[in-house]
Coordinates of C-alpha atoms in Angstrom, one line a residue:
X319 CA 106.0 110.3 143.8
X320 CA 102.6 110.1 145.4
X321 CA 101.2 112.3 143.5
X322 CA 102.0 110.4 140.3
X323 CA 101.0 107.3 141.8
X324 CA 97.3 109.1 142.3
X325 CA 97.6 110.0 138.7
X326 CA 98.1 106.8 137.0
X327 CA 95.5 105.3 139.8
X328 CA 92.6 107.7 138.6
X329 CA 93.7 107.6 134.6
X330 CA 93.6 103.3 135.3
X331 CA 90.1 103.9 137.1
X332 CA 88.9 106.0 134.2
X333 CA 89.7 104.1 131.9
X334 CA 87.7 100.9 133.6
X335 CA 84.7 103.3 134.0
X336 CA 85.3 104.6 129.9
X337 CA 85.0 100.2 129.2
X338 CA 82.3 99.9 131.8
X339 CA 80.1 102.5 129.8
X340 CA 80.9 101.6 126.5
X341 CA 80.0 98.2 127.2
X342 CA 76.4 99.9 128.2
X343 CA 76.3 102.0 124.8
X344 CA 76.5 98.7 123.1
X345 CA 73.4 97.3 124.5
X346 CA 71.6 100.2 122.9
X347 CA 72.7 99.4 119.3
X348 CA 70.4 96.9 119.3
X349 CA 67.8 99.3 119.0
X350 CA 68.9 102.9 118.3
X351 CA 69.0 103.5 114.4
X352 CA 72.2 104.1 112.8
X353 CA 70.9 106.7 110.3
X354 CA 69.9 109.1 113.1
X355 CA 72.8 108.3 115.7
X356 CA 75.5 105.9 114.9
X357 CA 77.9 105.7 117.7
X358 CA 75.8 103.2 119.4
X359 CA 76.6 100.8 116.4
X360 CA 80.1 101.2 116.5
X361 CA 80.0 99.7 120.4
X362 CA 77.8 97.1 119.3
X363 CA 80.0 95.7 116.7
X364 CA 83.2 95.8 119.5
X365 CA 80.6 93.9 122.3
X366 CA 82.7 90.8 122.4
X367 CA 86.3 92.2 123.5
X368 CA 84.4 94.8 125.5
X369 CA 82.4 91.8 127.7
X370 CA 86.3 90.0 127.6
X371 CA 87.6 93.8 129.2
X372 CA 84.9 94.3 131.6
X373 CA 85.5 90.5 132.8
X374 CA 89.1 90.5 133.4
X375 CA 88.7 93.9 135.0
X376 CA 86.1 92.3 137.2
X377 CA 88.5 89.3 138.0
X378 CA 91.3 91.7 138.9
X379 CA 89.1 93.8 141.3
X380 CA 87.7 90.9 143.0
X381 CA 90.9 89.4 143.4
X382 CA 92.1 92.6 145.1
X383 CA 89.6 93.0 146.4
X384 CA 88.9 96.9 145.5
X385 CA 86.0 98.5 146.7
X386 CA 85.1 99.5 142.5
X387 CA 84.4 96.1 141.3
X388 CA 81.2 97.1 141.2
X389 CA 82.2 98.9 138.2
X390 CA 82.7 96.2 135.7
X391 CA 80.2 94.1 137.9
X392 CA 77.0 96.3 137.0
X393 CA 78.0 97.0 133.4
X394 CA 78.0 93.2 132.9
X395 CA 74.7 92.2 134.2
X396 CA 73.3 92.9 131.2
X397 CA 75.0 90.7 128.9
X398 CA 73.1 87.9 130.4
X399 CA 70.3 88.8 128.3
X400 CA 73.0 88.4 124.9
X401 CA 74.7 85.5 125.8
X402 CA 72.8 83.1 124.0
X403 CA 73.5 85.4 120.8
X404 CA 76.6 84.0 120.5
X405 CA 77.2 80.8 122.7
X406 CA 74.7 78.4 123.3
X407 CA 74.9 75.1 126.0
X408 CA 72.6 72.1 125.5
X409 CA 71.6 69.9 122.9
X410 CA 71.3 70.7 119.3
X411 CA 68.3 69.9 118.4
X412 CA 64.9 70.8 119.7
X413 CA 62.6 68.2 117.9
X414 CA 62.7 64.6 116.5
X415 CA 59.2 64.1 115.3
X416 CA 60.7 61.3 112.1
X417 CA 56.9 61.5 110.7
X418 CA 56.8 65.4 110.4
X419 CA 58.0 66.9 106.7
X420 CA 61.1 68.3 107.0
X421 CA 63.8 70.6 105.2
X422 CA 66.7 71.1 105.6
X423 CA 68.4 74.8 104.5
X424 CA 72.0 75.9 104.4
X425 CA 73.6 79.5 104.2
X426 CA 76.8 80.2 102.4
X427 CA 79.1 83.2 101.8
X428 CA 80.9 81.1 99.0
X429 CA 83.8 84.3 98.7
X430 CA 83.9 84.1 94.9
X431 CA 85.1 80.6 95.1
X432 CA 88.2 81.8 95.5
X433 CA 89.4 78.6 97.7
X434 CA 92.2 78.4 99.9
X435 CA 95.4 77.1 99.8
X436 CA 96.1 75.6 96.5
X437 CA 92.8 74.8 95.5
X438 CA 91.2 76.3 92.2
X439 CA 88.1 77.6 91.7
X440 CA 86.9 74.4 89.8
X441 CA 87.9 72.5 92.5
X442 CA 86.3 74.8 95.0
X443 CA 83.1 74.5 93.7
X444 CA 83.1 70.4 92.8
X445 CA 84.1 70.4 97.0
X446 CA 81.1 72.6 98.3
X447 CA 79.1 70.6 96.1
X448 CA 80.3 67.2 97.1
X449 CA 79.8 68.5 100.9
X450 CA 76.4 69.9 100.2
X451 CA 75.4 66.6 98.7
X452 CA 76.8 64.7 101.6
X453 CA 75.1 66.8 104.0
X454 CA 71.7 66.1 101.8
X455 CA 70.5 69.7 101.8
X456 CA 67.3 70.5 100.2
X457 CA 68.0 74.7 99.5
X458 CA 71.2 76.2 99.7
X459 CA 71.3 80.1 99.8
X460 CA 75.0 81.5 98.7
X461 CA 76.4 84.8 98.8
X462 CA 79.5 86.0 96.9
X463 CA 78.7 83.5 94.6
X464 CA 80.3 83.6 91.7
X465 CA 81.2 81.9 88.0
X466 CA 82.4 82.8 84.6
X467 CA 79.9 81.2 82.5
X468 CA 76.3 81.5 84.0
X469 CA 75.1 79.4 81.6
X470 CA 77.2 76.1 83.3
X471 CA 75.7 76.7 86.8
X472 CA 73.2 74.0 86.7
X473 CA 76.0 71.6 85.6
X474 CA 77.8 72.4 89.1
X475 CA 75.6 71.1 91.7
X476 CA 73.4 68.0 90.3
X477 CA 71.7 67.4 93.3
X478 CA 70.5 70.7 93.4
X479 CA 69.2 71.2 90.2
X480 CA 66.6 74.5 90.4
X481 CA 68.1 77.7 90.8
X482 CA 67.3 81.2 91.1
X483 CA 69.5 83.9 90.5
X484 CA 69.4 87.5 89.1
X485 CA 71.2 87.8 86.0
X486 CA 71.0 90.6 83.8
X487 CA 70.1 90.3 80.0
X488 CA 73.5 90.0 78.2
X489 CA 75.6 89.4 80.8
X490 CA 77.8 86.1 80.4
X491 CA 79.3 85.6 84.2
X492 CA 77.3 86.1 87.4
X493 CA 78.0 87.3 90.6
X494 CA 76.0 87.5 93.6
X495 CA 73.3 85.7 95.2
X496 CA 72.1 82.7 94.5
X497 CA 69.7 80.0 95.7
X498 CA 69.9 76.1 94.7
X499 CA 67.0 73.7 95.3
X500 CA 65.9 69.9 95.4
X501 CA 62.6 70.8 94.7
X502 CA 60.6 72.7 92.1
X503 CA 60.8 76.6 92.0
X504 CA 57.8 78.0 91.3
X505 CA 58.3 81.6 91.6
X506 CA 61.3 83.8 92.2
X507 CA 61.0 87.6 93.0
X508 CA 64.0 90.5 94.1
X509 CA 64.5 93.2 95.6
X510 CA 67.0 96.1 95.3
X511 CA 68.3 98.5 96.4
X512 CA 69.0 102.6 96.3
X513 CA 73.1 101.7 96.3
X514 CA 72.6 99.7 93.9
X515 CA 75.1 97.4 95.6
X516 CA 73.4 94.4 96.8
X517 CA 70.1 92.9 96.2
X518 CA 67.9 90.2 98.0
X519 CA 66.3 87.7 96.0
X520 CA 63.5 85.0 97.2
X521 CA 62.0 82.0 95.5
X522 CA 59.0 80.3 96.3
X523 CA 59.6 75.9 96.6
X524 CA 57.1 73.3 96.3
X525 CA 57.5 71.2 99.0
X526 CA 55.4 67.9 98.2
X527 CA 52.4 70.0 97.1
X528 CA 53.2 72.7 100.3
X529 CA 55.1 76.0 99.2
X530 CA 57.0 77.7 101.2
X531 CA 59.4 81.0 100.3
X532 CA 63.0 81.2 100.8
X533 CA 64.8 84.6 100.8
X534 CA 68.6 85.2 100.5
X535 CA 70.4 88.3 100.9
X536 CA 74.0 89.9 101.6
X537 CA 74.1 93.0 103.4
X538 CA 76.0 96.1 103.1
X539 CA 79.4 94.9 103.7
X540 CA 82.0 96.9 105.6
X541 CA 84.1 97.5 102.7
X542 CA 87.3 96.6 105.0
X543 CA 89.4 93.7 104.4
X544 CA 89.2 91.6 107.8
X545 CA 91.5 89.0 106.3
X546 CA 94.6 91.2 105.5
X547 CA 94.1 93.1 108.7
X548 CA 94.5 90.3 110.9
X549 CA 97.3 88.6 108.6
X550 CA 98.9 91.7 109.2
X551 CA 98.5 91.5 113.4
X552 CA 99.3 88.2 113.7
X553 CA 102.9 88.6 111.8
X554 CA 103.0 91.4 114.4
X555 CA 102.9 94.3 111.5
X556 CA 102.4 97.8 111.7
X557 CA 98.7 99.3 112.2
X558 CA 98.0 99.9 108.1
X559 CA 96.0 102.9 108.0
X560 CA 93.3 100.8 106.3
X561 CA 92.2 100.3 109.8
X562 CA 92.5 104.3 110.4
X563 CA 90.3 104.7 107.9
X564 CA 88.4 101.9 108.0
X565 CA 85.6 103.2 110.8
X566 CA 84.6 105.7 108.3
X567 CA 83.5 103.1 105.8
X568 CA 82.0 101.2 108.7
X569 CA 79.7 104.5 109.8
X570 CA 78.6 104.7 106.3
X571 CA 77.4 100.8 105.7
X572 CA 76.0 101.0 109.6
X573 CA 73.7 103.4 107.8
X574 CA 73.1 101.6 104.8
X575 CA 72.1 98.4 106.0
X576 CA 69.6 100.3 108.2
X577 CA 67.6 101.3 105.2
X578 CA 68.4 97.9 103.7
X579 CA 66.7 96.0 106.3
X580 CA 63.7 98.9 106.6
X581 CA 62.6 97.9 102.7
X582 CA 63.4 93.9 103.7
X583 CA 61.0 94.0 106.6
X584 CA 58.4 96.2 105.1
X585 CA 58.7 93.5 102.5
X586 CA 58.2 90.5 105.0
X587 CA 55.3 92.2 106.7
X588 CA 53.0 91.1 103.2
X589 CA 53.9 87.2 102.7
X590 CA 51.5 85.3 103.2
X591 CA 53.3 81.8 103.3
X592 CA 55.9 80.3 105.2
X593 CA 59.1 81.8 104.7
X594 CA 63.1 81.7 105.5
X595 CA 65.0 84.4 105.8
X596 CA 69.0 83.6 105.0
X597 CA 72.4 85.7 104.6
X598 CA 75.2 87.5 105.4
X599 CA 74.2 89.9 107.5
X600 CA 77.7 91.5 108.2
X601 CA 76.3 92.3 111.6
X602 CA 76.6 90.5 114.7
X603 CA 73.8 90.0 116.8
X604 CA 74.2 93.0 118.6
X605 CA 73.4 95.0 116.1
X606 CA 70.5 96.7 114.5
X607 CA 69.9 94.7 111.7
X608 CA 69.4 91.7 113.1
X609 CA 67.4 93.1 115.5
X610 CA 65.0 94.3 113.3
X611 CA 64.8 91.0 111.2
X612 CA 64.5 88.8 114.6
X613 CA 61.1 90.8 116.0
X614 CA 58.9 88.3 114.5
X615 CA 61.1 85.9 113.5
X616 CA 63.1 83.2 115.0
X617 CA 66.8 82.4 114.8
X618 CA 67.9 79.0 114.3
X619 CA 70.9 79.1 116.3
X620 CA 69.4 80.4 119.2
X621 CA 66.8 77.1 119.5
X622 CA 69.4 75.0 118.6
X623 CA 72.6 75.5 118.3
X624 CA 75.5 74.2 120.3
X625 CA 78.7 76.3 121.7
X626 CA 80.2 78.9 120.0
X627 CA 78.3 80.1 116.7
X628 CA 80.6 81.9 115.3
X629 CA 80.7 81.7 111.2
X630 CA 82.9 83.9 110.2
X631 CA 86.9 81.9 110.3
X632 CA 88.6 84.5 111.4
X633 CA 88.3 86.3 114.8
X634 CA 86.4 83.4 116.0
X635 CA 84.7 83.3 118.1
X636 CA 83.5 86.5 118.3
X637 CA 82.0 87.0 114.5
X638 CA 78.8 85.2 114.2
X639 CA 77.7 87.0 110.9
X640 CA 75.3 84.3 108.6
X641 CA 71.9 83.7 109.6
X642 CA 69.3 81.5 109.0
X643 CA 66.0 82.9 110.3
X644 CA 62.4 81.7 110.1
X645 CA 59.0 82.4 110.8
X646 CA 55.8 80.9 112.8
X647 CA 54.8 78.1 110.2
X648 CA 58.0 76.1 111.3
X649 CA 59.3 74.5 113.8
X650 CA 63.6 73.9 114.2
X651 CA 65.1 70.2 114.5
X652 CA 68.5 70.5 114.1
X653 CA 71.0 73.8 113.8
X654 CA 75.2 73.0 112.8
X655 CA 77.6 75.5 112.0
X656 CA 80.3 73.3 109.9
X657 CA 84.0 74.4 109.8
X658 CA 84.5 73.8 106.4
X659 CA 87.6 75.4 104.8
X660 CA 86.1 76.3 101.5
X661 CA 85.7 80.2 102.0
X662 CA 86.1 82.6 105.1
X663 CA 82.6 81.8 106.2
X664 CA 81.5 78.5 107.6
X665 CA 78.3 77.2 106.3
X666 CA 75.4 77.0 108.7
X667 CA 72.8 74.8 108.2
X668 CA 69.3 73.9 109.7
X669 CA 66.8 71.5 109.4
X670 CA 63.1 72.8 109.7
X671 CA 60.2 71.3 110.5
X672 CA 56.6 72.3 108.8
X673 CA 53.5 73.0 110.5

């Protein structure tokens, strides 16, 4: 009997050690590239229930007071430095200067427009637009945006009546990315990609005689289906082997979005105008991707937000996905993440100040 009572006490013990270093891995997958080691990643995108592990284990051990709390005690110390990536205390807005010229940007993963409940597509989209208009945005960035006849999409959102999207010659629908403005576009650029998969496109807005650039893009997605996969655990289903196979796909768009977000920052690096940077990232903030991007640029939420910022509907509040990033020629007033119920994404929306 004692010796299986020292058996299950070191496999217990092991196993807090095994949650205490993984939670360390994951720290370094905000800087180790995917395409040349991807395990870090994969810890990185479980950061969130591994900080929720290490804490109750911490609670436990203090509470019996065992000599190994130390374990769970040093692995956490460093979250303090990625707290703020994800929850943020203090007021929501950083500015009120009422003379400066300001703008106010959204980001939207739009999911097709596939509504929920009941509602149709029609109705989706006469809803997003209705709350964009009531929210008075001035640029909109959408991903997963899609609609049968591209030749209607100015008819769909009248007070944003510029847009800029990549359609190719011949094609009657669109899907993809878009960007909607109050003001004037003056140019509109794109890049792509070697998948082939996803693209980033950017337009350049004439602010009252001052341009500025705004850039949209959706990252490699995972290629799993979060919403069925946690349908299926909350009705208390089997594991689908979806989820078995799943980290497979997840290595391989770890990878890709790494040399996605190489050819976006190279990119970056040349403008020579104020810019925004807005998407789906399909990383959290842990993460190498948003790493990269966030070097020289700063993140709205992190100025300004308030609570949890978490934009993704499900598994809140660990997903905060959607990003609206900016560079040195602005200055944040305001940062909201809305939980509308128009897609699986919330829209996030910030109001910038120019300088």
């Amino acid at each position: 009997m004692r010796k299986r009572f020292i058996f299950f006490k070191t496999l217990i013990w092991s196993f807090v050690v095994f949650l205490g270093l993984a939670l360390v891995v994951s720290y370094c997958s905000v800087y180790v590239n995917p395409i040349s080691f991807w395990i870090p990643a994969f810890f990185g995108l479980y950061f969130v229930p591994l900080v929720v592990a290490n804490a109750f284990i911490l609670l436990i051990a203090l509470l019996r007071r065992s000599n190994r709390a130390w374990i769970p005690f040093i692995s956490l110390l460093p979250t303090l430095l990625f707290v703020e990536l994800f929850v943020r205390w203090g007021t929501n807005s950083q500015n009120d200067t009422q003379s400066a010229q300001t703008v106010k940007i959204a980001t939207y993963n739009v999911c097709n427009f596939q509504g929920y409940g009941k509602a149709t597509r029609q109705e989706t989209v006469a809803e997003i637009s209705r709350f964009l208009d009531r929210e008075q945005i001035d640029v909109v960035c959408m991903q997963e945006f899609y609609y049968p006849d591209a030749s209607k999409i100015g008819e769909l959102f009248p007070s944003l009546p510029y847009q800029c999207f990549s359609l190719a010659r011949g094609q009657r629908s669109y899907r993809g990315n878009i960007i909607l403005s109050r003001y004037p576009i003056l140019e509109t650029g794109e890049l792509t990609f070697p998948d082939n998969q996803r693209s980033c496109i950017y337009a350049d807005i004439d602010l009252h005689g001052q341009p500025f650039r705004v850039y949209t893009m959706h990252f490699k997605s995972n290629d799993i289906s979060l919403n069925a996969i946690v349908d299926r655990i909350r009705n208390y289903q089997e594991t689908p082997d979806e989820i078995i196979r799943a980290h497979k796909r997840i290595r391989e768009a770890f990878r890709i979005r790494a040399q996605q977000v190489e050819l976006v920052t190279n990119h970056l690096r040349t403008v020579d105008i104020p810019f925004i940077f807005c998407g789906d990232f399909n990383d959290t903030p842990v993460s190498y991707t948003y790493h990269q991007l966030q070097k020289e640029l700063s993140d709205s939420f992190r100025y300004a937000g308030r609570g949890f910022g978490a934009t993704f509907r499900y598994l809140w509040p660990a997903l905060r996905i959607d990003f609206i990033l900016y560079n040195r020629a602005f200055s944040i007033k305001s940062h909201v993440t809305v939980k509308a119920p128009f897609s699986d994404h919330y829209p996030v929306i910030t109001e910038l100040i120019t300088l």
